[in-house]
Amino acid sequence: MRRKANTLLPLEASILAAGLRLGEFHGYSLARAIQAEDAARRLTAHGTLYKALGRMAASGLLASRWEDADHAAAAGRPRRRLYEVTGAGARALAVWSAATAAPATPGYGGLPAGGTA
């Protein structure tokens, strides 16, 4: 089953929310941030996360770039791919959040507070 265009999966919403809190991030720092939140159950494997990051960058929700090679070498590790949430990503998260928010009901069963129609 294909999902609707312009919709987010729960994992993608978690990535965008954590990414907005982190600013510029790499996959491992994002995984730690997601696992620290209630949404940790959405992160089933790091492979899932990196596939989602690639898909989201390709669709314009995230911008990505490679870290400076000299910086990585000085730290004694491979270069990291760095990501940042784009304006389109922030807007998509706002739309998703509004659509998934529970509607406020003033009373029981849709009745106004006080119980009479």
mmCIF file of N, CA and C in Angstrom, residues 8-56:
data_model
loop_
_atom_site.group_PDB
_atom_site.id
_atom_site.type_symbol
_atom_site.label_atom_id
_atom_site.label_comp_id
_atom_site.label_asym_id
_atom_site.label_seq_id
_atom_site.Cartn_x
_atom_site.Cartn_y
_atom_site.Cartn_z
ATOM 1 N N LEU A 8 3.465 12.451 6.331
ATOM 2 C CA LEU A 8 4.630 11.974 7.069
ATOM 3 C C LEU A 8 4.307 10.669 7.768
ATOM 4 N N LEU A 9 5.300 9.813 7.856
ATOM 5 C CA LEU A 9 5.217 8.645 8.711
ATOM 6 C C LEU A 9 5.560 9.094 10.124
ATOM 7 N N PRO A 10 5.107 8.378 11.146
ATOM 8 C CA PRO A 10 5.459 8.771 12.525
ATOM 9 C C PRO A 10 6.968 8.895 12.740
ATOM 10 N N LEU A 11 7.775 8.002 12.152
ATOM 11 C CA LEU A 11 9.227 8.107 12.297
ATOM 12 C C LEU A 11 9.732 9.405 11.685
ATOM 13 N N GLU A 12 9.198 9.783 10.527
ATOM 14 C CA GLU A 12 9.626 11.024 9.880
ATOM 15 C C GLU A 12 9.268 12.237 10.733
ATOM 16 N N ALA A 13 8.103 12.210 11.351
ATOM 17 C CA ALA A 13 7.721 13.309 12.240
ATOM 18 C C ALA A 13 8.675 13.369 13.436
ATOM 19 N N SER A 14 9.057 12.215 13.968
ATOM 20 C CA SER A 14 10.016 12.181 15.076
ATOM 21 C C SER A 14 11.362 12.742 14.652
ATOM 22 N N ILE A 15 11.796 12.399 13.441
ATOM 23 C CA ILE A 15 13.064 12.913 12.915
ATOM 24 C C ILE A 15 13.007 14.430 12.794
ATOM 25 N N LEU A 16 11.928 14.945 12.233
ATOM 26 C CA LEU A 16 11.810 16.398 12.066
ATOM 27 C C LEU A 16 11.759 17.113 13.413
ATOM 28 N N ALA A 17 10.985 16.578 14.355
ATOM 29 C CA ALA A 17 10.880 17.218 15.670
ATOM 30 C C ALA A 17 12.234 17.219 16.385
ATOM 31 N N ALA A 18 12.916 16.083 16.372
ATOM 32 C CA ALA A 18 14.236 16.016 17.021
ATOM 33 C C ALA A 18 15.236 16.890 16.273
ATOM 34 N N GLY A 19 15.155 16.891 14.944
ATOM 35 C CA GLY A 19 16.065 17.709 14.142
ATOM 36 C C GLY A 19 15.906 19.190 14.412
ATOM 37 N N LEU A 20 14.681 19.642 14.615
ATOM 38 C CA LEU A 20 14.465 21.055 14.941
ATOM 39 C C LEU A 20 15.069 21.396 16.298
ATOM 40 N N ARG A 21 15.006 20.470 17.242
ATOM 41 C CA ARG A 21 15.621 20.709 18.555
ATOM 42 C C ARG A 21 17.142 20.713 18.474
ATOM 43 N N LEU A 22 17.709 19.840 17.627
ATOM 44 C CA LEU A 22 19.158 19.689 17.556
ATOM 45 C C LEU A 22 19.838 20.745 16.691
ATOM 46 N N GLY A 23 19.167 21.269 15.699
ATOM 47 C CA GLY A 23 19.821 22.147 14.715
ATOM 48 C C GLY A 23 20.469 21.265 13.662
ATOM 49 N N GLU A 24 21.778 21.391 13.470
ATOM 50 C CA GLU A 24 22.479 20.501 12.538
ATOM 51 C C GLU A 24 22.827 19.218 13.286
ATOM 52 N N PHE A 25 22.616 18.068 12.657
ATOM 53 C CA PHE A 25 22.793 16.792 13.345
ATOM 54 C C PHE A 25 23.316 15.730 12.389
ATOM 55 N N HIS A 26 23.838 14.660 12.954
ATOM 56 C CA HIS A 26 24.212 13.481 12.179
ATOM 57 C C HIS A 26 23.350 12.317 12.670
ATOM 58 N N GLY A 27 23.356 11.228 11.960
ATOM 59 C CA GLY A 27 22.455 10.117 12.243
ATOM 60 C C GLY A 27 22.533 9.589 13.663
ATOM 61 N N TYR A 28 23.750 9.399 14.184
ATOM 62 C CA TYR A 28 23.879 8.828 15.516
ATOM 63 C C TYR A 28 23.336 9.776 16.588
ATOM 64 N N SER A 29 23.618 11.075 16.462
ATOM 65 C CA SER A 29 23.095 12.030 17.452
ATOM 66 C C SER A 29 21.567 12.090 17.376
ATOM 67 N N LEU A 30 21.037 11.959 16.166
ATOM 68 C CA LEU A 30 19.586 11.944 15.997
ATOM 69 C C LEU A 30 18.984 10.699 16.647
ATOM 70 N N ALA A 31 19.614 9.549 16.440
ATOM 71 C CA ALA A 31 19.118 8.305 17.043
ATOM 72 C C ALA A 31 19.075 8.422 18.560
ATOM 73 N N ARG A 32 20.115 8.991 19.148
ATOM 74 C CA ARG A 32 20.135 9.173 20.611
ATOM 75 C C ARG A 32 19.027 10.111 21.050
ATOM 76 N N ALA A 33 18.793 11.184 20.312
ATOM 77 C CA ALA A 33 17.746 12.147 20.676
ATOM 78 C C ALA A 33 16.364 11.498 20.573
ATOM 79 N N ILE A 34 16.136 10.720 19.532
ATOM 80 C CA ILE A 34 14.841 10.058 19.375
ATOM 81 C C ILE A 34 14.641 9.027 20.477
ATOM 82 N N GLN A 35 15.680 8.271 20.786
ATOM 83 C CA GLN A 35 15.563 7.242 21.817
ATOM 84 C C GLN A 35 15.331 7.847 23.195
ATOM 85 N N ALA A 36 15.766 9.072 23.403
ATOM 86 C CA ALA A 36 15.559 9.741 24.687
ATOM 87 C C ALA A 36 14.121 10.217 24.849
ATOM 88 N N GLU A 37 13.399 10.303 23.749
ATOM 89 C CA GLU A 37 12.017 10.769 23.772
ATOM 90 C C GLU A 37 11.051 9.591 23.814
ATOM 91 N N ASP A 38 9.807 9.881 23.973
ATOM 92 C CA ASP A 38 8.747 8.875 23.990
ATOM 93 C C ASP A 38 8.670 8.105 22.678
ATOM 94 N N ALA A 39 9.118 8.693 21.589
ATOM 95 C CA ALA A 39 8.996 8.078 20.264
ATOM 96 C C ALA A 39 10.048 7.009 20.013
ATOM 97 N N ALA A 40 10.798 6.600 21.026
ATOM 98 C CA ALA A 40 11.868 5.628 20.838
ATOM 99 C C ALA A 40 11.370 4.345 20.182
ATOM 100 N N ARG A 41 10.149 3.964 20.421
ATOM 101 C CA ARG A 41 9.631 2.732 19.842
ATOM 102 C C ARG A 41 9.560 2.801 18.320
ATOM 103 N N ARG A 42 9.584 3.973 17.735
ATOM 104 C CA ARG A 42 9.514 4.114 16.280
ATOM 105 C C ARG A 42 10.851 3.804 15.609
ATOM 106 N N LEU A 43 11.923 3.835 16.365
ATOM 107 C CA LEU A 43 13.248 3.589 15.810
ATOM 108 C C LEU A 43 13.578 2.116 16.007
ATOM 109 N N THR A 44 13.274 1.299 15.007
ATOM 110 C CA THR A 44 13.458 -0.134 15.148
ATOM 111 C C THR A 44 14.880 -0.567 14.823
ATOM 112 N N ALA A 45 15.565 0.155 13.962
ATOM 113 C CA ALA A 45 16.948 -0.168 13.605
ATOM 114 C C ALA A 45 17.579 1.071 12.984
ATOM 115 N N HIS A 46 18.912 1.162 13.126
ATOM 116 C CA HIS A 46 19.591 2.320 12.532
ATOM 117 C C HIS A 46 19.442 2.335 11.016
ATOM 118 N N GLY A 47 19.340 1.146 10.385
ATOM 119 C CA GLY A 47 19.120 1.098 8.943
ATOM 120 C C GLY A 47 17.826 1.781 8.555
ATOM 121 N N THR A 48 16.804 1.623 9.382
ATOM 122 C CA THR A 48 15.523 2.284 9.148
ATOM 123 C C THR A 48 15.698 3.798 9.200
ATOM 124 N N LEU A 49 16.455 4.254 10.175
ATOM 125 C CA LEU A 49 16.696 5.687 10.339
ATOM 126 C C LEU A 49 17.427 6.255 9.130
ATOM 127 N N TYR A 50 18.507 5.603 8.699
ATOM 128 C CA TYR A 50 19.292 6.142 7.597
ATOM 129 C C TYR A 50 18.523 6.101 6.272
ATOM 130 N N LYS A 51 17.687 5.108 6.073
ATOM 131 C CA LYS A 51 16.836 5.094 4.868
ATOM 132 C C LYS A 51 15.864 6.262 4.905
ATOM 133 N N ALA A 52 15.291 6.521 6.080
ATOM 134 C CA ALA A 52 14.355 7.641 6.211
ATOM 135 C C ALA A 52 15.070 8.970 5.979
ATOM 136 N N LEU A 53 16.282 9.117 6.507
ATOM 137 C CA LEU A 53 17.039 10.358 6.299
ATOM 138 C C LEU A 53 17.293 10.590 4.811
ATOM 139 N N GLY A 54 17.691 9.553 4.103
ATOM 140 C CA GLY A 54 17.933 9.686 2.662
ATOM 141 C C GLY A 54 16.676 10.051 1.903
ATOM 142 N N ARG A 55 15.580 9.402 2.243
ATOM 143 C CA ARG A 55 14.291 9.680 1.592
ATOM 144 C C ARG A 55 13.847 11.113 1.868
ATOM 145 N N MET A 56 14.025 11.563 3.105
ATOM 146 C CA MET A 56 13.592 12.910 3.479
ATOM 147 C C MET A 56 14.478 13.978 2.847
#
